[in-house]
Short mmCIF file of C-alpha atoms in Angstrom, two decimals:
data_model
loop_
_atom_site.label_atom_id
_atom_site.label_comp_id
_atom_site.label_asym_id
_atom_site.label_seq_id
_atom_site.Cartn_x
_atom_site.Cartn_y
_atom_site.Cartn_z
CA MET A 1 54.87 -30.61 60.76
CA ARG A 2 54.43 -32.73 57.64
CA ARG A 3 56.07 -35.68 59.34
CA ASN A 4 53.37 -35.67 61.99
CA ALA A 5 50.52 -35.25 59.54
CA LEU A 6 50.30 -38.98 58.96
CA SER A 7 49.96 -40.04 62.59
CA PRO A 8 46.13 -40.23 62.70
CA LEU A 9 46.22 -42.03 59.38
CA LEU A 10 48.69 -44.60 60.63
CA LEU A 11 46.47 -45.30 63.62
CA ALA A 12 43.38 -45.47 61.48
CA ILE A 13 44.72 -48.30 59.34
CA THR A 14 46.53 -49.98 62.26
CA LEU A 15 50.02 -49.24 61.09
CA ALA A 16 52.79 -49.88 63.58
CA GLY A 17 55.16 -47.27 64.97
CA ALA A 18 58.18 -45.79 63.27
CA SER A 19 60.29 -48.90 63.82
CA SER A 20 58.17 -51.23 61.67
CA ALA A 21 56.51 -51.35 58.28
CA ALA A 22 52.83 -51.07 57.47
CA THR A 23 50.73 -54.14 58.22
CA ALA A 24 50.34 -56.64 55.41
CA GLY A 25 47.96 -55.45 52.74
CA ASN A 26 48.58 -51.78 53.52
CA MET A 27 51.20 -49.59 51.90
CA ILE A 28 52.53 -46.05 52.19
CA PHE A 29 54.30 -44.45 49.26
CA CYS A 30 56.44 -41.41 50.07
CA SER A 31 55.75 -39.24 47.03
CA GLU A 32 57.52 -36.04 46.10
CA GLY A 33 54.80 -33.51 45.36
CA SER A 34 51.14 -32.58 45.47
CA PRO A 35 49.16 -33.28 42.32
CA ALA A 36 47.55 -30.33 40.59
CA GLY A 37 44.38 -32.39 40.23
CA PHE A 38 42.88 -35.80 39.52
CA ASP A 39 41.63 -35.42 35.94
CA PRO A 40 44.56 -36.95 33.99
CA GLY A 41 43.67 -35.38 30.66
CA GLN A 42 44.44 -31.93 32.02
CA TYR A 43 48.01 -32.68 33.11
CA THR A 44 51.42 -33.73 31.87
CA THR A 45 53.58 -34.63 34.89
CA GLY A 46 54.32 -37.91 36.61
CA THR A 47 53.26 -36.45 39.96
CA ASP A 48 49.75 -35.90 38.60
CA PHE A 49 49.62 -39.21 36.76
CA ASP A 50 50.79 -41.27 39.74
CA ALA A 51 48.00 -39.82 41.88
CA ALA A 52 45.16 -40.55 39.44
CA ALA A 53 45.91 -42.28 36.15
CA GLU A 54 47.96 -45.04 37.78
CA THR A 55 45.53 -45.58 40.63
CA VAL A 56 41.94 -44.53 39.90
CA PHE A 57 41.74 -44.97 36.12
CA ASN A 58 42.19 -47.35 33.19
CA ARG A 59 42.58 -46.76 29.48
CA LEU A 60 41.44 -48.59 26.34
CA THR A 61 44.93 -50.01 25.91
CA GLN A 62 47.66 -50.23 28.52
CA PHE A 63 51.37 -50.94 28.86
CA GLU A 64 52.53 -54.13 30.49
CA ARG A 65 53.82 -53.61 34.03
CA GLY A 66 57.44 -52.49 33.86
CA GLY A 67 57.55 -52.58 30.05
CA THR A 68 56.65 -50.83 26.81
CA THR A 69 54.51 -53.56 25.21
CA VAL A 70 50.89 -52.55 24.65
CA GLU A 71 48.22 -54.96 25.86
CA PRO A 72 44.40 -54.86 26.12
CA GLY A 73 42.87 -52.66 28.79
CA LEU A 74 39.25 -51.53 28.78
CA ALA A 75 39.24 -52.62 25.15
CA GLU A 76 39.71 -56.39 25.08
CA LYS A 77 40.58 -56.34 21.36
CA TRP A 78 40.74 -54.01 18.36
CA THR A 79 41.06 -54.05 14.58
CA ILE A 80 42.87 -51.63 12.26
CA SER A 81 41.79 -50.95 8.67
CA ASP A 82 44.09 -51.71 5.75
CA ASP A 83 44.82 -48.00 5.27
CA ALA A 84 45.74 -47.71 9.00
CA ARG A 85 43.24 -44.91 9.57
CA VAL A 86 40.23 -46.67 11.14
CA TYR A 87 40.50 -48.27 14.60
CA THR A 88 37.59 -50.30 15.97
CA PHE A 89 37.69 -51.15 19.69
CA HIS A 90 35.65 -53.95 21.24
CA LEU A 91 35.11 -53.07 24.88
CA ARG A 92 35.46 -55.31 27.90
CA ALA A 93 32.17 -56.40 29.45
CA GLY A 94 31.44 -56.42 33.17
CA VAL A 95 33.83 -53.61 34.18
CA LYS A 96 32.48 -51.62 37.12
CA PHE A 97 33.05 -47.98 37.99
CA HIS A 98 33.94 -47.12 41.57
CA SER A 99 31.23 -46.70 44.16
CA THR A 100 31.93 -43.94 46.69
CA ASP A 101 30.05 -41.69 49.08
CA TYR A 102 29.69 -39.16 46.24
CA PHE A 103 28.75 -41.51 43.37
CA LYS A 104 26.93 -44.85 43.03
CA PRO A 105 27.04 -46.23 39.46
CA SER A 106 23.87 -47.76 38.06
CA ARG A 107 25.57 -49.54 35.15
CA ASP A 108 28.86 -51.06 34.00
CA PHE A 109 31.42 -49.40 31.74
CA ASN A 110 30.31 -49.08 28.11
CA ALA A 111 30.80 -47.10 24.89
CA ASP A 112 29.13 -43.99 26.32
CA ASP A 113 32.08 -43.55 28.69
CA VAL A 114 34.59 -43.68 25.85
CA MET A 115 32.51 -41.23 23.84
CA PHE A 116 32.30 -38.77 26.75
CA THR A 117 36.01 -38.99 27.53
CA PHE A 118 37.19 -38.24 24.01
CA GLU A 119 34.39 -35.95 22.83
CA ARG A 120 35.12 -33.70 25.79
CA MET A 121 38.73 -33.41 24.59
CA LEU A 122 37.75 -33.07 20.93
CA LYS A 123 34.99 -30.47 21.18
CA ALA A 124 35.59 -27.04 22.68
CA ASP A 125 31.82 -26.53 22.87
CA HIS A 126 31.12 -29.84 24.61
CA PRO A 127 28.49 -29.19 27.36
CA PHE A 128 30.73 -30.51 30.12
CA ARG A 129 33.70 -28.50 28.89
CA THR A 130 31.50 -25.41 28.73
CA ALA A 131 30.48 -25.95 32.36
CA TYR A 132 34.06 -26.70 33.42
CA PRO A 133 36.49 -25.06 30.95
CA SER A 134 39.57 -27.26 30.60
CA GLU A 135 42.56 -27.69 28.35
CA PHE A 136 44.03 -31.07 27.40
CA PRO A 137 47.71 -30.41 26.64
CA TYR A 138 48.84 -33.94 25.85
CA PHE A 139 45.92 -34.52 23.51
CA THR A 140 46.62 -31.31 21.61
CA ASP A 141 50.43 -31.47 21.86
CA MET A 142 50.32 -34.72 19.87
CA GLY A 143 47.85 -33.28 17.40
CA MET A 144 45.17 -35.83 18.25
CA ASP A 145 42.50 -33.13 18.36
CA ALA A 146 43.20 -32.35 14.71
CA ASN A 147 43.80 -35.92 13.54
CA ILE A 148 40.71 -37.66 14.91
CA ALA A 149 38.22 -37.06 12.10
CA LYS A 150 35.36 -39.08 13.55
CA LEU A 151 34.47 -40.88 16.76
CA GLU A 152 31.53 -43.27 16.59
CA LYS A 153 29.54 -45.44 18.98
CA VAL A 154 28.99 -48.55 16.84
CA ASP A 155 27.00 -50.26 19.60
CA ALA A 156 26.97 -50.38 23.40
CA MET A 157 30.32 -52.17 23.52
CA THR A 158 32.07 -51.00 20.34
CA VAL A 159 33.62 -47.65 19.41
CA ARG A 160 35.39 -46.56 16.24
CA PHE A 161 38.02 -43.87 15.67
CA THR A 162 38.66 -42.59 12.14
CA LEU A 163 41.84 -40.58 11.60
CA ASN A 164 42.57 -37.95 8.98
CA THR A 165 46.10 -39.26 8.50
CA VAL A 166 48.06 -42.28 9.65
CA ASP A 167 49.36 -42.06 13.22
CA ALA A 168 51.87 -44.85 13.71
CA ALA A 169 51.72 -44.48 17.51
CA PHE A 170 47.94 -44.29 17.93
CA ILE A 171 47.55 -47.51 19.94
CA GLN A 172 50.48 -46.53 22.20
CA ASN A 173 49.03 -43.04 22.66
CA LEU A 174 45.74 -44.46 23.90
CA ALA A 175 47.65 -46.34 26.61
CA MET A 176 49.04 -43.07 28.00
CA SER A 177 47.77 -41.46 31.16
CA PHE A 178 45.93 -38.56 29.51
CA ALA A 179 43.57 -41.05 27.78
CA SER A 180 42.11 -42.32 31.08
CA ILE A 181 38.43 -43.20 30.74
CA HIS A 182 35.85 -41.29 32.79
CA SER A 183 32.31 -42.27 33.72
CA ALA A 184 29.75 -40.52 31.52
CA GLU A 185 27.09 -41.24 34.13
CA TYR A 186 29.15 -39.51 36.83
CA ALA A 187 29.76 -36.56 34.49
CA ASP A 188 26.00 -36.24 33.91
CA GLN A 189 25.42 -36.24 37.66
CA LEU A 190 27.99 -33.48 38.17
CA LEU A 191 26.60 -31.43 35.31
CA LYS A 192 23.05 -31.59 36.67
CA ALA A 193 24.28 -30.64 40.15
CA GLY A 194 26.30 -27.69 38.83
CA LYS A 195 29.51 -29.29 40.14
CA ALA A 196 31.37 -30.16 36.94
CA SER A 197 34.74 -29.16 38.45
CA ASP A 198 34.43 -32.03 40.94
CA ILE A 199 35.65 -34.32 38.17
CA ASN A 200 39.12 -32.94 39.02
CA THR A 201 38.84 -33.25 42.81
CA LYS A 202 36.62 -36.31 43.33
CA PRO A 203 37.62 -38.75 40.59
CA ILE A 204 35.66 -41.82 39.53
CA GLY A 205 37.28 -44.48 37.40
CA THR A 206 37.50 -48.23 36.89
CA GLY A 207 41.07 -48.56 38.17
CA PRO A 208 42.66 -50.73 40.85
CA PHE A 209 42.27 -48.15 43.63
CA VAL A 210 39.31 -46.09 44.78
CA PHE A 211 39.95 -42.46 45.71
CA GLY A 212 39.30 -41.66 49.37
CA ARG A 213 40.68 -38.33 50.51
CA TYR A 214 43.28 -35.73 49.60
CA GLN A 215 45.01 -33.31 51.95
CA LYS A 216 47.26 -31.00 49.94
CA ASP A 217 50.96 -31.28 50.76
CA ALA A 218 50.22 -34.09 53.21
CA GLN A 219 48.49 -37.24 51.95
CA ILE A 220 46.24 -38.99 49.43
CA ARG A 221 44.28 -42.03 50.57
CA PHE A 222 43.02 -44.86 48.39
CA LYS A 223 41.21 -48.15 49.02
CA GLY A 224 41.90 -51.30 47.04
CA ASN A 225 39.17 -51.89 44.44
CA LYS A 226 37.71 -55.28 45.36
CA ASP A 227 35.55 -55.25 42.20
CA TYR A 228 38.50 -54.70 39.87
CA TRP A 229 38.06 -56.38 36.48
CA LYS A 230 41.54 -57.94 36.42
CA ALA A 231 41.60 -60.56 39.16
CA GLY A 232 44.79 -60.68 41.20
CA ASP A 233 45.97 -57.17 40.36
CA VAL A 234 44.71 -55.62 43.60
CA LYS A 235 46.64 -57.00 46.58
CA LEU A 236 46.55 -53.91 48.82
CA ASP A 237 43.63 -52.97 51.04
CA ASN A 238 44.90 -49.43 51.60
CA LEU A 239 47.33 -47.29 49.63
CA ILE A 240 48.49 -43.94 50.96
CA PHE A 241 50.62 -41.31 49.25
CA ALA A 242 52.57 -39.42 51.93
CA ILE A 243 53.70 -36.19 50.28
CA ASN A 244 57.06 -34.61 51.04
CA THR A 245 59.22 -32.62 48.63
CA ASP A 246 62.42 -33.21 50.65
CA ALA A 247 64.27 -36.32 49.43
CA SER A 248 66.22 -36.65 52.69
CA VAL A 249 62.99 -36.70 54.71
CA ARG A 250 61.54 -39.33 52.38
CA TYR A 251 64.65 -41.44 52.88
CA GLN A 252 64.39 -41.21 56.68
CA LYS A 253 60.75 -42.32 56.52
CA LEU A 254 61.71 -45.23 54.32
CA LYS A 255 64.48 -46.26 56.73
CA THR A 256 62.19 -46.21 59.76
CA GLY A 257 59.34 -48.00 58.01
CA GLU A 258 57.00 -45.00 57.93
CA CYS A 259 56.72 -45.69 54.22
CA GLN A 260 57.50 -48.75 52.15
CA ALA A 261 58.46 -47.13 48.84
CA THR A 262 59.71 -43.78 47.66
CA LEU A 263 61.19 -42.25 44.53
CA ASN A 264 63.89 -39.94 43.19
CA PRO A 265 66.47 -40.45 45.96
CA ARG A 266 69.42 -38.09 46.28
CA PRO A 267 72.49 -39.62 44.62
CA ALA A 268 74.38 -39.02 47.89
CA ASP A 269 72.00 -41.41 49.69
CA LEU A 270 72.23 -44.33 47.28
CA ALA A 271 75.23 -46.08 48.82
CA ALA A 272 73.63 -46.11 52.27
CA MET A 273 70.31 -47.28 50.80
CA LYS A 274 71.99 -50.17 49.02
CA ALA A 275 73.82 -51.17 52.19
CA ASP A 276 70.68 -51.17 54.36
CA PRO A 277 69.55 -54.80 54.94
CA ASN A 278 65.91 -53.68 55.20
CA LEU A 279 65.87 -51.98 51.80
CA LYS A 280 66.33 -52.90 48.17
CA VAL A 281 67.15 -50.45 45.39
CA ILE A 282 65.88 -51.40 41.95
CA GLU A 283 68.14 -49.87 39.30
CA GLN A 284 67.69 -49.50 35.56
CA PRO A 285 68.79 -47.17 32.75
CA GLY A 286 66.60 -44.10 32.57
CA PHE A 287 64.46 -43.40 29.53
CA ASN A 288 64.70 -39.70 30.27
CA LEU A 289 66.32 -36.34 29.57
CA GLY A 290 67.02 -33.37 31.82
CA TYR A 291 67.49 -30.11 29.93
CA ILE A 292 67.38 -26.31 29.88
CA ALA A 293 64.55 -24.81 27.80
CA TYR A 294 65.12 -21.32 26.38
CA ASN A 295 61.96 -19.29 25.86
CA VAL A 296 62.61 -18.09 22.31
CA THR A 297 59.78 -15.54 22.54
CA HIS A 298 61.67 -13.54 25.19
CA ALA A 299 64.55 -11.21 24.39
CA PRO A 300 67.46 -11.77 24.30
CA LEU A 301 66.74 -15.52 23.94
CA ASP A 302 64.97 -14.85 20.66
CA LYS A 303 68.45 -14.51 19.13
CA LEU A 304 70.11 -17.74 18.03
CA GLU A 305 73.56 -16.40 18.94
CA VAL A 306 72.47 -15.84 22.53
CA ARG A 307 71.11 -19.37 22.85
CA GLN A 308 74.30 -20.73 21.30
CA ALA A 309 76.36 -18.72 23.77
CA LEU A 310 74.42 -19.90 26.82
CA ASP A 311 74.69 -23.48 25.57
CA MET A 312 78.46 -23.23 25.15
CA ALA A 313 78.84 -21.66 28.59
CA VAL A 314 77.35 -24.69 30.38
CA ASN A 315 79.95 -26.92 32.02
CA LYS A 316 78.04 -30.19 31.69
CA ASP A 317 80.81 -32.38 33.08
CA ALA A 318 80.90 -30.41 36.33
CA ILE A 319 77.11 -30.48 36.62
CA ILE A 320 76.90 -34.22 36.05
CA GLU A 321 79.60 -34.87 38.66
CA ALA A 322 78.01 -32.62 41.29
CA VAL A 323 74.30 -33.12 40.62
CA TYR A 324 74.08 -36.71 39.38
CA GLN A 325 77.09 -38.07 41.30
CA GLY A 326 77.77 -41.02 39.04
CA ALA A 327 74.14 -41.74 38.20
CA GLY A 328 73.99 -39.65 35.03
CA GLN A 329 75.13 -39.79 31.40
CA LYS A 330 75.95 -36.62 29.48
CA ALA A 331 73.20 -35.74 27.01
CA VAL A 332 73.89 -34.14 23.64
CA ASN A 333 70.63 -34.82 21.82
CA SER A 334 66.95 -34.03 22.26
CA LEU A 335 65.97 -37.61 23.18
CA PRO A 336 67.73 -40.50 24.95
CA PRO A 337 70.08 -42.93 23.15
CA THR A 338 67.79 -45.85 24.10
CA GLN A 339 65.02 -44.39 21.92
CA TRP A 340 64.94 -45.89 18.41
CA SER A 341 65.73 -43.28 15.73
CA TYR A 342 68.29 -41.58 18.01
CA ASP A 343 71.05 -40.10 15.82
CA PRO A 344 74.51 -40.55 17.41
CA ASN A 345 75.98 -38.13 14.87
CA VAL A 346 74.36 -35.17 16.62
CA GLN A 347 77.16 -33.47 18.55
CA ASP A 348 77.48 -30.69 21.14
CA ALA A 349 79.20 -27.42 20.31
CA GLY A 350 81.29 -28.10 23.40
CA TYR A 351 82.12 -26.15 26.55
CA ASN A 352 83.66 -22.92 25.30
CA PRO A 353 83.14 -19.80 27.48
CA ALA A 354 85.49 -17.71 25.33
CA LYS A 355 83.48 -18.39 22.18
CA ALA A 356 80.28 -17.76 24.13
CA MET A 357 81.49 -14.29 25.06
CA GLU A 358 82.33 -13.57 21.42
CA LEU A 359 78.83 -14.60 20.32
CA LEU A 360 77.18 -12.42 22.95
CA LYS A 361 79.30 -9.42 21.99
CA ALA A 362 78.51 -9.92 18.29
CA ALA A 363 74.81 -10.10 19.14
CA GLY A 364 75.04 -6.76 20.95
CA ILE A 365 74.30 -8.21 24.39
CA ALA A 366 75.67 -5.99 27.15
CA GLU A 367 77.62 -7.52 30.00
CA GLY A 368 75.37 -7.88 33.05
CA THR A 369 72.22 -8.56 30.99
CA GLU A 370 69.66 -10.23 33.28
CA ILE A 371 67.46 -13.23 32.61
CA THR A 372 65.41 -15.48 34.86
CA LEU A 373 66.38 -19.11 35.37
CA TRP A 374 63.61 -21.28 36.76
CA ALA A 375 64.51 -24.23 38.98
CA MET A 376 62.13 -27.08 39.76
CA PRO A 377 61.08 -27.44 43.41
CA VAL A 378 60.97 -31.25 43.24
CA GLN A 379 63.36 -34.09 42.53
CA ARG A 380 62.63 -35.84 39.26
CA PRO A 381 64.29 -38.90 37.71
CA TYR A 382 65.91 -36.63 35.12
CA ASN A 383 67.08 -34.04 37.66
CA PRO A 384 67.84 -35.07 41.25
CA ASN A 385 68.78 -31.57 42.44
CA ALA A 386 67.48 -28.69 40.32
CA LYS A 387 68.45 -26.09 42.92
CA LEU A 388 72.12 -27.06 42.78
CA MET A 389 72.04 -27.29 38.99
CA ALA A 390 70.54 -23.80 38.77
CA GLU A 391 73.23 -22.40 41.04
CA MET A 392 75.96 -23.97 38.89
CA LEU A 393 74.36 -22.59 35.72
CA GLN A 394 74.09 -19.20 37.34
CA ALA A 395 77.84 -19.29 37.97
CA ASP A 396 78.60 -20.57 34.45
CA TRP A 397 76.60 -17.82 32.79
CA ALA A 398 78.01 -15.13 35.08
CA LYS A 399 81.44 -15.97 33.65
CA VAL A 400 80.26 -14.89 30.20
CA GLY A 401 78.43 -11.78 31.41
CA ILE A 402 74.85 -13.04 31.81
CA LYS A 403 73.22 -12.49 35.19
CA ALA A 404 70.65 -15.20 35.94
CA LYS A 405 68.06 -14.73 38.67
CA ILE A 406 66.91 -18.10 40.05
CA VAL A 407 63.13 -18.44 40.37
CA THR A 408 61.02 -21.30 41.68
CA TYR A 409 57.39 -22.10 42.54
CA GLU A 410 55.39 -25.00 43.95
CA TRP A 411 55.42 -27.76 41.32
CA GLY A 412 51.89 -27.33 40.00
CA GLU A 413 52.32 -23.57 39.81
CA TYR A 414 55.75 -24.01 38.21
CA ILE A 415 54.31 -26.02 35.32
CA LYS A 416 51.25 -23.77 34.95
CA ARG A 417 53.30 -20.58 34.76
CA ALA A 418 55.89 -22.15 32.45
CA LYS A 419 53.20 -23.24 30.01
CA ALA A 420 52.01 -19.63 30.04
CA GLY A 421 55.55 -18.62 29.01
CA GLU A 422 56.51 -16.52 32.04
CA HIS A 423 60.08 -17.88 32.22
CA ASP A 424 63.20 -16.93 30.30
CA ALA A 425 65.21 -20.12 30.79
CA MET A 426 64.02 -23.07 32.84
CA LEU A 427 65.10 -26.46 34.09
CA ILE A 428 62.74 -29.20 33.05
CA GLY A 429 62.92 -32.70 31.64
CA TRP A 430 61.01 -35.64 30.32
CA THR A 431 60.62 -39.36 30.78
CA GLY A 432 59.26 -41.12 27.72
CA ASP A 433 55.60 -42.15 27.81
CA ASN A 434 55.11 -44.69 25.08
CA GLY A 435 58.40 -45.72 23.43
CA ASP A 436 57.74 -43.78 20.22
CA PRO A 437 60.04 -40.96 18.95
CA ASP A 438 57.06 -38.67 18.44
CA ASN A 439 56.57 -38.70 22.20
CA TRP A 440 59.81 -36.71 22.36
CA LEU A 441 60.07 -34.76 19.14
CA GLY A 442 56.36 -34.00 18.80
CA VAL A 443 55.32 -33.55 22.41
CA LEU A 444 58.30 -31.45 23.50
CA TYR A 445 59.40 -29.42 20.48
CA SER A 446 56.59 -29.20 17.90
CA CYS A 447 54.49 -26.18 16.94
CA ASP A 448 51.40 -28.01 18.23
CA ALA A 449 53.02 -28.20 21.68
CA VAL A 450 53.91 -24.50 22.04
CA ASP A 451 51.10 -23.96 24.55
CA GLY A 452 51.84 -27.26 26.28
CA ASN A 453 55.10 -29.11 26.93
CA ASN A 454 57.14 -27.13 24.40
CA PHE A 455 58.59 -24.89 27.11
CA ALA A 456 61.01 -23.31 24.62
CA LYS A 457 57.97 -21.95 22.73
CA TRP A 458 59.96 -22.84 19.62
CA CYS A 459 58.13 -23.41 16.32
CA ASN A 460 60.21 -24.31 13.29
CA ALA A 461 58.47 -25.12 9.99
CA GLU A 462 61.19 -27.44 8.67
CA PHE A 463 61.38 -29.42 11.91
CA ASP A 464 57.61 -29.60 12.19
CA GLN A 465 57.14 -30.95 8.66
CA LEU A 466 59.74 -33.67 9.23
CA ILE A 467 58.13 -34.99 12.41
CA LYS A 468 54.61 -34.81 10.97
CA ASP A 469 55.74 -36.74 7.91
CA GLY A 470 57.40 -39.29 10.18
CA LYS A 471 54.27 -39.81 12.22
CA ARG A 472 52.25 -40.60 9.08
CA LEU A 473 54.47 -43.50 8.05
CA THR A 474 54.34 -47.05 9.35
CA ASP A 475 57.78 -48.16 8.09
CA LYS A 476 60.23 -47.84 10.99
CA GLU A 477 63.32 -47.19 8.85
CA GLN A 478 61.59 -44.46 6.87
CA ARG A 479 60.34 -42.86 10.07
CA SER A 480 63.83 -43.00 11.60
CA ALA A 481 65.38 -41.24 8.59
CA LEU A 482 63.00 -38.30 8.97
CA TYR A 483 63.39 -38.12 12.75
CA MET A 484 67.19 -38.09 12.42
CA LYS A 485 66.98 -35.09 10.08
CA ALA A 486 64.69 -33.37 12.56
CA GLN A 487 67.20 -33.89 15.37
CA HIS A 488 69.85 -32.01 13.39
CA VAL A 489 67.47 -29.13 12.71
CA LEU A 490 66.65 -28.83 16.39
CA LYS A 491 70.30 -29.02 17.43
CA SER A 492 71.24 -26.23 15.03
CA GLN A 493 68.57 -23.88 16.43
CA VAL A 494 69.34 -24.52 20.14
CA PRO A 495 65.88 -24.17 21.72
CA ILE A 496 67.24 -26.40 24.50
CA THR A 497 70.49 -27.46 26.09
CA PRO A 498 70.38 -31.19 26.88
CA ILE A 499 72.15 -31.89 30.18
CA ALA A 500 71.87 -35.54 31.21
CA HIS A 501 70.08 -38.87 31.11
CA SER A 502 69.91 -40.28 34.62
CA THR A 503 69.91 -43.81 35.95
CA VAL A 504 66.63 -44.57 37.70
CA ASN A 505 66.97 -45.88 41.25
CA GLN A 506 63.76 -47.05 42.94
CA PRO A 507 64.13 -47.74 46.68
CA VAL A 508 61.59 -49.96 48.48
CA ARG A 509 61.53 -51.95 51.71
CA LEU A 510 62.13 -55.69 51.59
CA SER A 511 58.50 -56.29 52.53
CA VAL A 512 57.36 -54.91 49.16
CA ASP A 513 56.62 -57.68 46.68
CA ASP A 514 56.58 -57.48 42.86
CA PHE A 515 57.08 -53.74 42.39
CA LYS A 516 57.94 -53.02 38.75
CA VAL A 517 59.88 -49.93 37.68
CA SER A 518 58.11 -48.22 34.80
CA PRO A 519 60.30 -47.16 31.86
CA PHE A 520 57.99 -44.15 31.67
CA GLY A 521 58.80 -42.83 35.14
CA LEU A 522 55.40 -43.65 36.66
CA ASN A 523 54.70 -45.40 39.96
CA SER A 524 52.05 -48.10 39.76
CA PHE A 525 50.85 -50.25 42.66
CA TYR A 526 48.53 -52.70 40.98
CA GLY A 527 50.03 -56.17 41.29
CA VAL A 528 52.12 -54.96 44.27
CA ASP A 529 51.85 -56.33 47.80
CA ASN A 530 53.36 -55.44 51.16
CA LYS A 531 53.95 -58.62 53.15
#
């Protein structure tokens, strides 16, 4: 049924039949899941960011295509005070917001839009947030809500942030998806109409693509933004996300030309993809981690010995062979080895079912004790087959007397329920967002992130102090020393079991020109053409 859902769309933009690619200037991306919404500040997953932040929106700063270097975005330049606490951004003139059937801007982008975007995240009593109650997990997970002491409109094209303490990654953080800039004028229109929630379903930004229509579990349609401020970055007239959670179906659509790019292929399909003369597979080391998170607020996972036992019972080698099929590297630490400050001295306890059983017995855990094990419904760069991994973990833990019930939900629901702490153990992962260690240690494991991406719900005072101290320093060596200590604290407390870092394989058709693989696991189509 989903395969046929695109037929009217293909006709509408004069795409050819299944044997050929989209016409030049049009592109279909076979994506893996439905976004939970189109207001990037509310979300944390690549599925959500691809569908909005990478298409509809811009940020004050941005990462170069395919790299980690920060460059000017909606701010054409900025200055930083000598004490590294005051950031003054000079905004780009002449940038236009999108014009759609639901909004016609009367002015260009200016400081009011930056003020609205960040004040809404900063102030729980902000009028728009009162009308449309929202949480901003990334913003709070990184402690930005507490660290931004003052936000000022200096003039129509200048804004100033003053921080309470030094944040060495502040410029990189502002380039991340959650910091996408909204139109204050559009927000005012929604507020007056009593439709504030439309900001999450009918987005307006300054980005390279204009939102058209969304059909859940089927498609998202965008038009190329012909008024885009960065000349030459918009080469596509139409961009369509064709949504299908099944990697094998996505591969078949790519082969037949029903789409020109996809993501997260099954490892079993890679050899055939690479041999297909009509396809190219872009390969690069993954800046990612797939892991098990143990909810330490749920018995019996609140006991360290139980977490240690479950960790020791995991046969990582077997999982990597079966699930990653040669495209994965065993993980032992809480961040990838390509991240600066990674400590290679952190070591696994090792696969030891006998010792695991001893630990469980000593902790008073009866044989046959049940827990839930949540498995993702989608393929992600860090986990190409969560269902199979869950089944293998279920078998591993059964050998030491723990009965795991596998649970799954639609992706948006999965994340929502996990943030609420409904799970016992869960499969999840992360692809780095900005190249800074805090994006791992702070966002995934800190006390600030317990209601966000810290799915272990683990809060450790010693660990937290180390990473907060590290974030306040600008010297890289001093920061690394603190982050290395923090990695050992985390490893000793076992809130997670790291499984693997995967190789990223990005398949596209030969007609696709200048697609860049993001080190942050995002899919961007500005600068991309289909010839």
